[in-house]
Short mmCIF file of C-alpha atoms and ligand atoms in Angstrom, two decimals:
data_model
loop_
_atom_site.label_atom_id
_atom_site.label_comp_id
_atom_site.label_asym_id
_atom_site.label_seq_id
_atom_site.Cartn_x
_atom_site.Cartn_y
_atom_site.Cartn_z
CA UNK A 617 0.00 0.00 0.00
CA UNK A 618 1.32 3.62 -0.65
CA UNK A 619 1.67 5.31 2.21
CA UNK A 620 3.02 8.76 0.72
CA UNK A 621 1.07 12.30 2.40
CA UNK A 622 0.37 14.21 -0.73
CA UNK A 623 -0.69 17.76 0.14
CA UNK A 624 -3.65 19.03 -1.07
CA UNK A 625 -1.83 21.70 -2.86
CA UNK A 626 -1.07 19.28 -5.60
CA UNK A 627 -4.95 19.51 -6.72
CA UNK A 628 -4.81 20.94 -10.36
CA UNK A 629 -6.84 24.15 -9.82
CA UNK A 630 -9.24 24.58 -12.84
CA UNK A 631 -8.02 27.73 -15.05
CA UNK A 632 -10.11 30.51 -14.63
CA UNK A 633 -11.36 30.11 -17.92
CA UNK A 634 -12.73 26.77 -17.10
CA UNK A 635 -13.77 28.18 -13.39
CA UNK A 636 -15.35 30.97 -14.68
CA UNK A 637 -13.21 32.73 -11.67
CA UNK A 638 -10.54 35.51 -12.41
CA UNK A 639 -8.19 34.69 -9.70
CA UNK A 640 -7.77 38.23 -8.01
CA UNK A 641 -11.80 38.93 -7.52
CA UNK A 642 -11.96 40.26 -3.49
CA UNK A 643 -15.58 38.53 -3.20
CA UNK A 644 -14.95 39.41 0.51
CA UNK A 645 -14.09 43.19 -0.01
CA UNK A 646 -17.47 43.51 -1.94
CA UNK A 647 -19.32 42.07 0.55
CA UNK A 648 -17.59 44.64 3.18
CA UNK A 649 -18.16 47.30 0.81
CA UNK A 650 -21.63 46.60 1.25
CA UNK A 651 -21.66 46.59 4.45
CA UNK A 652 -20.56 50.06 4.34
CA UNK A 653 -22.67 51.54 2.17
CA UNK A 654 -25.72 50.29 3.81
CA UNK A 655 -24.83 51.23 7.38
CA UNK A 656 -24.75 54.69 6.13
CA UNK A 657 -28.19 54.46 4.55
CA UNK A 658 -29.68 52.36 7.88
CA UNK A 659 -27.64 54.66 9.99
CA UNK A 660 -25.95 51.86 12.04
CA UNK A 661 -24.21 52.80 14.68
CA UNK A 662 -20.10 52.30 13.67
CA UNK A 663 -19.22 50.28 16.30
CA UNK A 664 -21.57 47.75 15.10
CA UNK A 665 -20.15 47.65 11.61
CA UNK A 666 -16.58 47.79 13.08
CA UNK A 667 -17.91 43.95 15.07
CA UNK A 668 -20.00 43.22 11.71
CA UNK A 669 -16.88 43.59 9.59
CA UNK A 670 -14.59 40.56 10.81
CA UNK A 671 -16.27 36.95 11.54
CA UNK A 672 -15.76 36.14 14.84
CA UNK A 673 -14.48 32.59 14.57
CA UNK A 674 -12.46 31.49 11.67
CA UNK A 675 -11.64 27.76 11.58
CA UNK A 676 -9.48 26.30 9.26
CA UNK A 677 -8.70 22.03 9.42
CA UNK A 678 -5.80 20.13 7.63
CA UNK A 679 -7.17 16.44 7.95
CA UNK A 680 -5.71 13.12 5.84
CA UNK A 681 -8.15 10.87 4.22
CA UNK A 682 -6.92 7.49 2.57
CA UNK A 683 -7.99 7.24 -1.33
CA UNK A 684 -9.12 4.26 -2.88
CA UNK A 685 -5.46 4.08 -4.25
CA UNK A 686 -4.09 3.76 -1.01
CA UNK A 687 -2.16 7.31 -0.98
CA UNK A 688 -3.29 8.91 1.65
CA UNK A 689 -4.28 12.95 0.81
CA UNK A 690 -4.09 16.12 3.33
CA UNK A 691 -7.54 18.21 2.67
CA UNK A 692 -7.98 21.57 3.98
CA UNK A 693 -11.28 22.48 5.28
CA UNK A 694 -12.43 26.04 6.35
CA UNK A 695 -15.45 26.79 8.97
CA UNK A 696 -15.95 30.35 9.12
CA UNK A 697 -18.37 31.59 11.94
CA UNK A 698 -19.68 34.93 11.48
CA UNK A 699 -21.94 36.04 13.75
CA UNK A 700 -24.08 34.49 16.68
CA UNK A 701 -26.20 37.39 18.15
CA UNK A 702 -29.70 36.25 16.85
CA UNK A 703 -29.09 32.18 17.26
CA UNK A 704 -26.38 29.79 16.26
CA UNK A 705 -23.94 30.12 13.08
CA UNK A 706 -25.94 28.97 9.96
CA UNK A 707 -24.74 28.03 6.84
CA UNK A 708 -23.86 25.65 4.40
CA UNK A 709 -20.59 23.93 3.81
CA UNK A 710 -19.47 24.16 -0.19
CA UNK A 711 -17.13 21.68 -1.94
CA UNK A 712 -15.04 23.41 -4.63
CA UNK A 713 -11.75 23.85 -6.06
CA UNK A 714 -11.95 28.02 -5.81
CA UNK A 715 -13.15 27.46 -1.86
CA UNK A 716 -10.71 29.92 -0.13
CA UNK A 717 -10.82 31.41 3.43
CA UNK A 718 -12.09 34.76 1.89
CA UNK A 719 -14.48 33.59 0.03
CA UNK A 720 -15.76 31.53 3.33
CA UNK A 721 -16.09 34.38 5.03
CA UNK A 722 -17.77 36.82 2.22
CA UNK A 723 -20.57 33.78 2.42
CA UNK A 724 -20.70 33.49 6.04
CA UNK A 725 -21.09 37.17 6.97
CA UNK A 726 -23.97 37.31 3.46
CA UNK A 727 -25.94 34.40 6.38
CA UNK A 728 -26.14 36.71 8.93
CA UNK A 729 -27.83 39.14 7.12
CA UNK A 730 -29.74 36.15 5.46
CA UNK A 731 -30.83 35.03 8.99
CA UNK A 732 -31.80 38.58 10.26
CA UNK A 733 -33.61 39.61 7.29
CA UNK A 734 -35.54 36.31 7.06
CA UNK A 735 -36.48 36.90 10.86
CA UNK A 736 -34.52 33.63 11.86
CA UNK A 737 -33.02 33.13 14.94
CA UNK A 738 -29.48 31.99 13.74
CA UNK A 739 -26.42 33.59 12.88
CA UNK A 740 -24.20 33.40 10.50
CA UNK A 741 -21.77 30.84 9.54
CA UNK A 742 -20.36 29.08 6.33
CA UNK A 743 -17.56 26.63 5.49
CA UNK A 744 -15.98 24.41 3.04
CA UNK A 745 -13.44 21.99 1.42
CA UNK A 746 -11.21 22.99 -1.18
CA UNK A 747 -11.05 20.22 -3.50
CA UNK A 748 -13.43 19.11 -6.24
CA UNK A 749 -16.23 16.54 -5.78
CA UNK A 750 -16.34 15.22 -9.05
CA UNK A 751 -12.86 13.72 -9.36
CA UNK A 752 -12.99 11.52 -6.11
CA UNK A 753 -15.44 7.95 -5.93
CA UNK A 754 -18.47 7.75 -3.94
CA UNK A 755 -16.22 6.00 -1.01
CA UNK A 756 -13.48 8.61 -1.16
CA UNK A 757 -16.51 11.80 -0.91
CA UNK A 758 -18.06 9.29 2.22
CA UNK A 759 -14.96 9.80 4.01
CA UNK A 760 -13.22 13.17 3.10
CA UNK A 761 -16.90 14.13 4.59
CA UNK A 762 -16.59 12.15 7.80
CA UNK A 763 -13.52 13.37 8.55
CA UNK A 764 -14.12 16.80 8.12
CA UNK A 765 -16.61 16.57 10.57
CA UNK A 766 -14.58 14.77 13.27
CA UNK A 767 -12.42 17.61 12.30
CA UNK A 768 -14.53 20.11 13.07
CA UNK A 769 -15.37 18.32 16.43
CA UNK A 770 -17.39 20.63 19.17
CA UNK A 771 -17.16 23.44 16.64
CA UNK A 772 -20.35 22.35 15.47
CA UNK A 773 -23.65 21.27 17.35
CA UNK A 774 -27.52 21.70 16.91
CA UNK A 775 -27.48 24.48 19.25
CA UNK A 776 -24.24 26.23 18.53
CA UNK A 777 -23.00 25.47 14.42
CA UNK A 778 -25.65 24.17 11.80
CA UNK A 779 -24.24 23.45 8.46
CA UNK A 780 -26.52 22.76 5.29
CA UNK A 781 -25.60 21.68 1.73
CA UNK A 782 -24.14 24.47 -0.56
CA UNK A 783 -22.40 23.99 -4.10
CA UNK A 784 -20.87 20.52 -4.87
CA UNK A 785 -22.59 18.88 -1.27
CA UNK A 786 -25.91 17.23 -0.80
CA UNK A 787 -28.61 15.56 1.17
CA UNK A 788 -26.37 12.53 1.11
CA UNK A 789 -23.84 14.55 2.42
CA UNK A 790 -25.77 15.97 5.43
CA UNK A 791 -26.83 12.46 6.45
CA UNK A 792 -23.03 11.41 6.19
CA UNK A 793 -22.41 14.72 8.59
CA UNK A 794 -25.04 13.97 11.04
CA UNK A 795 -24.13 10.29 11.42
CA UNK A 796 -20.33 11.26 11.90
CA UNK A 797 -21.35 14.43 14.54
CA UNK A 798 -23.95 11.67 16.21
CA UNK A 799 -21.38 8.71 16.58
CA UNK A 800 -19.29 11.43 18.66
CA UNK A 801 -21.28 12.40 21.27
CA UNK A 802 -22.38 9.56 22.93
CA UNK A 803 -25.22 7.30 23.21
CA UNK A 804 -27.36 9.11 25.15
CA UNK A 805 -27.12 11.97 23.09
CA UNK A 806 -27.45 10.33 19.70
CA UNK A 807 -31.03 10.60 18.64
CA UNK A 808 -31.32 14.58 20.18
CA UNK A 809 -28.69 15.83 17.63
CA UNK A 810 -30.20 15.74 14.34
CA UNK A 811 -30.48 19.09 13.84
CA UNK A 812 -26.48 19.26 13.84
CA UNK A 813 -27.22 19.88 10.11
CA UNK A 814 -30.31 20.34 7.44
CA UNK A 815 -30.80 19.96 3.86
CA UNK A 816 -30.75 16.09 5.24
CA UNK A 817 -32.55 13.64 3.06
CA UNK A 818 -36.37 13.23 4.66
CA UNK A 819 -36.09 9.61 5.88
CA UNK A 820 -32.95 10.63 7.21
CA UNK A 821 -34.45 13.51 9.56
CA UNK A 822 -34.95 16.00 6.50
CA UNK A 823 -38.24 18.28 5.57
CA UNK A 824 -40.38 18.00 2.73
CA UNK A 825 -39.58 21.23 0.16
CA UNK A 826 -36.10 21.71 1.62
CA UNK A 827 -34.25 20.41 -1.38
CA UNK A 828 -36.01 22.32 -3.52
CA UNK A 829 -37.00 25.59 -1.15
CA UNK A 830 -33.89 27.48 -2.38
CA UNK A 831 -35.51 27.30 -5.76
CA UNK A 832 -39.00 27.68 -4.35
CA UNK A 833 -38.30 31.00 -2.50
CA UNK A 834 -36.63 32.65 -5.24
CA UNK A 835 -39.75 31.86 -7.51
CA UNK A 836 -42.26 33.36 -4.85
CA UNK A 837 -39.53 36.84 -5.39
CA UNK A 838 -39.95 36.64 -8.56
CA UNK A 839 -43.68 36.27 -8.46
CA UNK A 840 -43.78 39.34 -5.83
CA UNK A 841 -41.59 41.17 -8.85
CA UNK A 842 -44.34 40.14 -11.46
CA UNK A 843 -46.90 41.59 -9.29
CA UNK A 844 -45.28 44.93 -8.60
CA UNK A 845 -44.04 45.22 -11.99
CA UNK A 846 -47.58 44.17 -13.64
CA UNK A 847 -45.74 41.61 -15.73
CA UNK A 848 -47.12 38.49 -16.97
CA UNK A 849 -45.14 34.96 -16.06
CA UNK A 850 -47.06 32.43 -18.20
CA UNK A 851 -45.40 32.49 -21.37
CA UNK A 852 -42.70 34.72 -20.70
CA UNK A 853 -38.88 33.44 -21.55
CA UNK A 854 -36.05 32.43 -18.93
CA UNK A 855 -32.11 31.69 -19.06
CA UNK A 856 -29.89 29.73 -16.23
CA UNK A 857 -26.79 29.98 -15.19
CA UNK A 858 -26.10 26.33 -13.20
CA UNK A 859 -28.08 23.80 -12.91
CA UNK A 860 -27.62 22.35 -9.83
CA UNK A 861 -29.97 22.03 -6.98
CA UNK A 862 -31.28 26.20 -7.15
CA UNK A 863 -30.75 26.48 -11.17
CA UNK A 864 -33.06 23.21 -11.48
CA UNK A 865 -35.82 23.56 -8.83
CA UNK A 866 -36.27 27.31 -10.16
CA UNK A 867 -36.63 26.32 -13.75
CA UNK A 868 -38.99 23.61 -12.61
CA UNK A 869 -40.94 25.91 -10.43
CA UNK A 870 -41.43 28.00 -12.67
CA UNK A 871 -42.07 26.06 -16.23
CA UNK A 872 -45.45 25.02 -14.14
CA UNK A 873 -46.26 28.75 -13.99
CA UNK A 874 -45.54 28.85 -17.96
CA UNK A 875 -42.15 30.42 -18.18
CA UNK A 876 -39.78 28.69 -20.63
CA UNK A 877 -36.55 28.02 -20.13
CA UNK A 878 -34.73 28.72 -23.46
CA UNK A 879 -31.03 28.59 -22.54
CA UNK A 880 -28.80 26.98 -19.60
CA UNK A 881 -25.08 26.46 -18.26
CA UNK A 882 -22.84 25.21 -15.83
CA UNK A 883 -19.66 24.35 -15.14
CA UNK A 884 -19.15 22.04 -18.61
CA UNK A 885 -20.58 24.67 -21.04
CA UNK A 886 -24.02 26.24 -22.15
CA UNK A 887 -27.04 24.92 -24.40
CA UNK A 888 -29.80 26.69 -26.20
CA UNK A 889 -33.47 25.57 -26.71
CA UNK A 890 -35.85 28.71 -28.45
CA UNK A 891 -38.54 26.15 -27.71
CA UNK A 892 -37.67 25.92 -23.88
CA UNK A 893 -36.36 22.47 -22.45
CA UNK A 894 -38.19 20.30 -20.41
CA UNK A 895 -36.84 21.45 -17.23
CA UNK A 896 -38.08 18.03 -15.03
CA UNK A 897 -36.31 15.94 -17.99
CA UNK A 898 -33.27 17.92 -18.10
CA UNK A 899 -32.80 17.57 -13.70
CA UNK A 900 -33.52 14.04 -14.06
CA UNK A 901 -30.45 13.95 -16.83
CA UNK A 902 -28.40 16.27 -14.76
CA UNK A 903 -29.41 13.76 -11.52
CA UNK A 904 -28.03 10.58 -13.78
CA UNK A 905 -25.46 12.54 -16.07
CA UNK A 906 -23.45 15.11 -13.22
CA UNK A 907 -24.16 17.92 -15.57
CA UNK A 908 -25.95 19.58 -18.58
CA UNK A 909 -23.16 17.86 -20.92
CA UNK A 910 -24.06 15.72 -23.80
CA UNK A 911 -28.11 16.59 -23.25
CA UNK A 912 -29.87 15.52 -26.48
CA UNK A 913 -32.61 18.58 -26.60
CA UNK A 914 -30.43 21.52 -26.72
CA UNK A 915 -27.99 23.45 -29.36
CA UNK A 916 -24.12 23.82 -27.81
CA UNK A 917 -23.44 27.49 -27.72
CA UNK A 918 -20.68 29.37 -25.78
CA UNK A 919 -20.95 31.45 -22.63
CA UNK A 920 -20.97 35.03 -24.66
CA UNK A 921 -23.59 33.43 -26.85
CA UNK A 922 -25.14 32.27 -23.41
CA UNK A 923 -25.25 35.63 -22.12
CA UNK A 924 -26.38 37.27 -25.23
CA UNK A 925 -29.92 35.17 -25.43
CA UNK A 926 -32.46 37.04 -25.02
CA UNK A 927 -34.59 36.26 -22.49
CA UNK A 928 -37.58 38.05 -19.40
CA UNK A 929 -35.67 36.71 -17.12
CA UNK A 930 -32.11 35.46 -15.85
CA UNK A 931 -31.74 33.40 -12.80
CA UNK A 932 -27.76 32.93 -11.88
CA UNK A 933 -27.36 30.14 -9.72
CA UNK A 934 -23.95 28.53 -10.03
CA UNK A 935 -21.21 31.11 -8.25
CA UNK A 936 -19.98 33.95 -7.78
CA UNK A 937 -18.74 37.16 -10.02
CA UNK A 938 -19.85 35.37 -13.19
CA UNK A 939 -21.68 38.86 -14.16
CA UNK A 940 -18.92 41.42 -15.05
CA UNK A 941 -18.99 44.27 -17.24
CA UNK A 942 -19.26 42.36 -20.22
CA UNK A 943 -21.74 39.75 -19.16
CA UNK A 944 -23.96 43.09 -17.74
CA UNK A 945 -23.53 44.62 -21.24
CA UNK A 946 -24.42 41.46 -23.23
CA UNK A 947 -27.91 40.28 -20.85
CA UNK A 948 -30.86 41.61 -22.68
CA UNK A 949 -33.65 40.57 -19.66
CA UNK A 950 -35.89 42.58 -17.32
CA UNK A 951 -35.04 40.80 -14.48
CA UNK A 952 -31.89 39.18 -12.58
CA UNK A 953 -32.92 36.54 -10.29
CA UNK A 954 -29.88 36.00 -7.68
CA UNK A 955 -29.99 32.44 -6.70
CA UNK A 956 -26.29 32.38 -6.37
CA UNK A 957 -24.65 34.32 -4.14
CA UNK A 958 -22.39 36.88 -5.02
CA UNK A 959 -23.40 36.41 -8.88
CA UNK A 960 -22.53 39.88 -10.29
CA UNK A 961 -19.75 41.86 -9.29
CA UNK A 962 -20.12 45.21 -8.85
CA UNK A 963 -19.05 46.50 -12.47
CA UNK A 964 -21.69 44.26 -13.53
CA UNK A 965 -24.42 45.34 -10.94
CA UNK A 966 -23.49 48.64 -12.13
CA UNK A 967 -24.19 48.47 -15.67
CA UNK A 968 -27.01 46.37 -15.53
CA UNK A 969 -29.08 48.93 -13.00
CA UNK A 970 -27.88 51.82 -15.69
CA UNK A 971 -29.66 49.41 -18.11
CA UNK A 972 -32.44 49.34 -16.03
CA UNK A 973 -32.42 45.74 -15.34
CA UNK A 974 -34.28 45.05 -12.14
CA UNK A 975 -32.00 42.21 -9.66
CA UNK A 976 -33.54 40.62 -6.98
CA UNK A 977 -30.79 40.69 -4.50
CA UNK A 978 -29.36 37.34 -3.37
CA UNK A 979 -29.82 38.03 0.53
CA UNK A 980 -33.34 38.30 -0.27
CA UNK A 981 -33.80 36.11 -3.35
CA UNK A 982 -32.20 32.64 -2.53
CA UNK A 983 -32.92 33.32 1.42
CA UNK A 984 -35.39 30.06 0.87
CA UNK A 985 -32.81 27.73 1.39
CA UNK A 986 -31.94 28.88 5.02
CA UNK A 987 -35.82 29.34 5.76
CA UNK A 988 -36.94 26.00 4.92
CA UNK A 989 -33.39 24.85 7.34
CA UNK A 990 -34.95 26.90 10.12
CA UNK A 991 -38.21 24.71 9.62
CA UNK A 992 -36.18 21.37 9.41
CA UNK A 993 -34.48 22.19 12.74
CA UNK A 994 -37.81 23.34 14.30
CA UNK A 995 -39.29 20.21 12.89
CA UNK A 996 -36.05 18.37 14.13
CA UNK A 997 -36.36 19.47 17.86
CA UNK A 998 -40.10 18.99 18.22
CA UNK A 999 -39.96 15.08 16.94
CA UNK A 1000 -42.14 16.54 14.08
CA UNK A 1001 -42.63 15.85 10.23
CA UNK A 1002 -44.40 19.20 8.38
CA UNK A 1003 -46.49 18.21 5.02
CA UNK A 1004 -44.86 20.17 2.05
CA UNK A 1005 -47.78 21.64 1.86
CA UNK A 1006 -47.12 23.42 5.02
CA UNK A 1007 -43.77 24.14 4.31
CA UNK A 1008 -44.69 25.65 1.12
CA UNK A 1009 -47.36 28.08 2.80
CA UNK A 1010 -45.17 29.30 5.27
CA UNK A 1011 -42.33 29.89 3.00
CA UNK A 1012 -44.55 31.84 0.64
CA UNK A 1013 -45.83 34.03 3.60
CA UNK A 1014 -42.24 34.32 4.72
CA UNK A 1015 -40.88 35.46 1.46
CA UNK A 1016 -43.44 37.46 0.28
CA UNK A 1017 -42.79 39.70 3.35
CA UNK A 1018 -39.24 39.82 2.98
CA UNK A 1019 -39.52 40.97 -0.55
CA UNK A 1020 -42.63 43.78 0.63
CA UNK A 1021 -39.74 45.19 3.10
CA UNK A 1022 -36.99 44.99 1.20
CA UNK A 1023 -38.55 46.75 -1.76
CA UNK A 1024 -40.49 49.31 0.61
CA UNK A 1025 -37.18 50.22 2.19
CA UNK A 1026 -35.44 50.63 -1.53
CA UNK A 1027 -37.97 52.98 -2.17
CA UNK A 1028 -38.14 54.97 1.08
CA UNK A 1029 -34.21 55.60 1.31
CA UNK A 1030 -33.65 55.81 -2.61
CA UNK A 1031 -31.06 52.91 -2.82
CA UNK A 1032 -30.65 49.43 -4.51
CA UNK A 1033 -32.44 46.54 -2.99
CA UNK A 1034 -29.19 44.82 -2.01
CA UNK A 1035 -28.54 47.84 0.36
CA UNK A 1036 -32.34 47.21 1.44
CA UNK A 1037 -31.37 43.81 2.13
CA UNK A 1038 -28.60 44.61 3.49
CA UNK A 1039 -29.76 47.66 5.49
CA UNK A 1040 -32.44 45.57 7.46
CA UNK A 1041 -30.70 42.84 8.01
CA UNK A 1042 -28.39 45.45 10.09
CA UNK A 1043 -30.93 47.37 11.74
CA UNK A 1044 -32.39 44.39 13.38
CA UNK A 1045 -28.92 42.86 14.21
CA UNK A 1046 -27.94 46.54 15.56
CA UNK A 1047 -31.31 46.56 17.90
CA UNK A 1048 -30.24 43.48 19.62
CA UNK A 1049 -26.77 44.84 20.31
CA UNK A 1050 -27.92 48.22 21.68
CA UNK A 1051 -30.49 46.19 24.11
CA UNK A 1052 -27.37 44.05 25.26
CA UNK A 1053 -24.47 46.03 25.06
CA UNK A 1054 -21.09 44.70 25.11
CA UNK A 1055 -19.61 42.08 27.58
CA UNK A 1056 -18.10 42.66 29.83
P1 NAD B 333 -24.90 22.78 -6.90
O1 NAD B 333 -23.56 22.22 -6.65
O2 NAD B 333 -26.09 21.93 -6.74
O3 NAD B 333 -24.94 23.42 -8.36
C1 NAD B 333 -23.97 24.33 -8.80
C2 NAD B 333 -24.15 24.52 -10.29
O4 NAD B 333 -23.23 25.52 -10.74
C3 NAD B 333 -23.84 23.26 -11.10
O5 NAD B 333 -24.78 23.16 -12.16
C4 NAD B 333 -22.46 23.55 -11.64
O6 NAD B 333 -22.18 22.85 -12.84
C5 NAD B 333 -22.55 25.03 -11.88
N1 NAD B 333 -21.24 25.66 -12.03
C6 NAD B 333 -20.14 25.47 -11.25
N2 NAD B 333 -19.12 26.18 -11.74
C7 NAD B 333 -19.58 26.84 -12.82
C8 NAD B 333 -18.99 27.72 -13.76
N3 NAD B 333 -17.72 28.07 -13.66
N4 NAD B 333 -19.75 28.21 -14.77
C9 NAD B 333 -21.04 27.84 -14.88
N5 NAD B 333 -21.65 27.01 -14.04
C10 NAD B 333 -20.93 26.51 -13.01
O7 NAD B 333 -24.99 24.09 -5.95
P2 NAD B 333 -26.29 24.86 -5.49
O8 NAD B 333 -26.62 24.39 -4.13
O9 NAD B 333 -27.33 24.84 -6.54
O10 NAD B 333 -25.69 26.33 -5.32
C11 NAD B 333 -25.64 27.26 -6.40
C12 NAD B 333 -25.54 28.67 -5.84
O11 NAD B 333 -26.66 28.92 -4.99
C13 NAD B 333 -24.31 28.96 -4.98
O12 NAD B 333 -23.92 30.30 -5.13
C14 NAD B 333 -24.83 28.74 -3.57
O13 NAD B 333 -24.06 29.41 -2.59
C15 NAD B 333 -26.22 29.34 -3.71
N6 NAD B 333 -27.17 28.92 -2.69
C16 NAD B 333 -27.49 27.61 -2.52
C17 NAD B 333 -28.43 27.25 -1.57
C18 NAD B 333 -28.88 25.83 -1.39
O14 NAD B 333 -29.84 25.62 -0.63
N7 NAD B 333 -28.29 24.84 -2.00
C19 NAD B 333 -29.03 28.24 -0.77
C20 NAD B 333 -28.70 29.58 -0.98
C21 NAD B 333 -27.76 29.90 -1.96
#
């Protein structure tokens, strides 16, 4: 057996072409940037931005996991904790080449504003692997997974840390998680810690609608936008931008409400349909396949042929800063649905809002996801199991508010709605802090 330690350093990392990622993008300096700007418009008090603007925990693991091979390979894992004024750190754990301990913490301080604008009480928290998914076997992703876990140790708990799947992890993963965390604390506290982690499969201690709620909340947004902007869904026109677990349950969603899906990407190139794809037959391809590549029902085109379809809509859900300048100048749609986070940088915000291109911003738009984890951990603690029907409702009255506030503040204090977002989210985070001052 081989016994060498190969660091993980030795990963290829994608080129940014293939990535989609220039290198020297600051996701976290936007994300502080924005910060700034909206504690202005809020008026927050500075000494709550100055404890806003650094997480307060930042975890980083080296752990070794044997490979089928035999070699045995050093992964680094990241756990950044934000914030846990409002309830424990939230947030989902991503598996990617590109995962860096900047990026972590852009993502975990965009969950605490998540989690106050949503009216949750959690925190903020996010964390990672940096390594890709695809290019290890089923056995090899089973125990990178456990092992990051026992990694993580007491750093995570149903009361204190509560990750969820984000891009490249899954259900499956989340059950592999909980078992791990469950297995370490002892028998007697094995069956009271499944909400160590949502987004679990449902037999597994999951909800009904979680898997798809990211998807589902951004559609009720967009139907809020409709309203407000007296524009008519059924048989209006839709691109994607990753079709993973958000791109797919949003073009799902919302071919039942009559909007077409005419062109989609991810990370293995882009297809176009003018007669719309059959969004449910394209998931179940992506389900079998691992991506949109070699899909019978579409046309190959390239990503500035992507971006130049025109379309009502365009709902980016694979990662972050894939809407520059160009990409802003190219999109000919009404509406930018964020279900990524972090999708446009801010030359590309920019541009598109000159344009006059609408975004729903993703601390509102894809704030589903953590919602419907709030309900699985309610559901989780109670010994109960919701109907999705339930879910549904009270994710539709949940979003639907957030969108009425976010969009009412906009307009009040003349700024984008990602300040709105933004600006809420800190007002109700800044209340808490003024009632309870600062220990000691
Ligand atoms: P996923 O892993 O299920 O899907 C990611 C998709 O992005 C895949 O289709 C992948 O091929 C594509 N992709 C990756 N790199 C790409 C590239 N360079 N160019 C084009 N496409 C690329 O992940 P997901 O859970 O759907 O997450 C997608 C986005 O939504 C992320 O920004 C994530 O943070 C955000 N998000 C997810 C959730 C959730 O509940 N899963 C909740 C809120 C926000």
């Amino acid at each position: 057996m081989n016994d060498k330690l190969s660091s993980q350093s030795s990963i290829p990392i994608p080129p940014a072409s293939r990535s989609g990622l220039p290198k020297e993008y600051d996701f976290y300096r936007v994300v502080q940037d924005y910060l700034e700007r909206a504690a202005k418009v809020a008026k927050i008090e500075h000494y709550v931005e100055t404890i806003l603007s650094q997480p307060k925990n930042e975890i980083i693991v080296n752990f070794p996991v044997r490979m089928d091979s035999g070699e045995v390979r050093l992964f680094k894992g990241y756990r950044v904790q934000h914030n846990n004024l409002l309830g424990p750190f939230k947030g989902g754990i991503r598996y990617h080449p590109m995962v860096s301990l900047d990026d972590v913490k852009a993502l975990a301080a965009m969950m605490t504003w998540k989690s106050a604008l949503m009216r949750l009480p959690f925190g903020g928290g996010k964390g990672g692997i940096k390594f890709d998914p695809h290019s290890v076997s089923r056995q090899e992703l089973q125990r990178i997974t456990r092992r990051f876990t026992h990694a993580l140790g007491e750093n995570i708990g149903p009361e204190y840390d509560i990750p969820a799947p984000d891009v490249g992890t899954s259900g499956q993963i989340m059950a592999w998680m909980m078992d791990t965390y469950s297995n370490m604390v002892g028998a007697e506290h094995k069956q009271s810690v499944k909400g160590v982690v949502t987004g679990k499969p449902v037999a597994s201690g999951g909800t009904l609608g979680r898997a798809k709620a990211t998807g589902q909340g951004l559609v009720f947004c967009i139907l809020e936008w409709a309203k407000e902007h007296a524009f008519t869904l059924e048989g209006s026109t839709m691109s994607v931008q990753g079709f993973g677990n958000v791109g797919s349950n949003t073009a799902v969603i919302l071919s039942k409400l009559g909007v077409s899906t005419i062109a989609v990407g991810d990370h293995t190139g882009y297809l176009y349909n003018p007669e719309g794809f059959n969004a449910h037959k394209l998931q179940d391809y992506v389900e079998a396949h691992g991506s949109i590549a070699g899909y019978p029902g579409g046309k190959p085109i390239t990503r500035e042929e992507f971006f130049a379809t025109k379309a009502d809509i365009f709902a980016p859900c694979a990662l972050e800063n894939q809407i520059g300048e160009a990409e802003a100048r190219a999109l000919e749609v009404r509406l930018v649905g964020e279900g990524a986070n972090g999708p446009c940088n801010p030359a590309g915000e920019r541009v598109l809002l000159e344009k006059g291109i609408d975004i729903l911003p993703d601390v509102l738009a894809n704030s589903g996801g953590v919602t419907v984890s709030y309900y699985e951990w309610v559901q989780n603690k109670r010994s109960e199991s919701w109907s999705e029907e339930e879910v549904d409702a009270r994710l539709e009255v949940a979003m639907k508010r957030a969108y009425r506030e976010v969009s009412d503040f906009a307009r009040q204090r003349k700024c984008e709605m990602r300040v709105a977002a933004y600006g809420i989210a800190l007002q109700r985070i800044e209340a808490v802090y003024k009632e309870r001052e600062i220990f000691p």
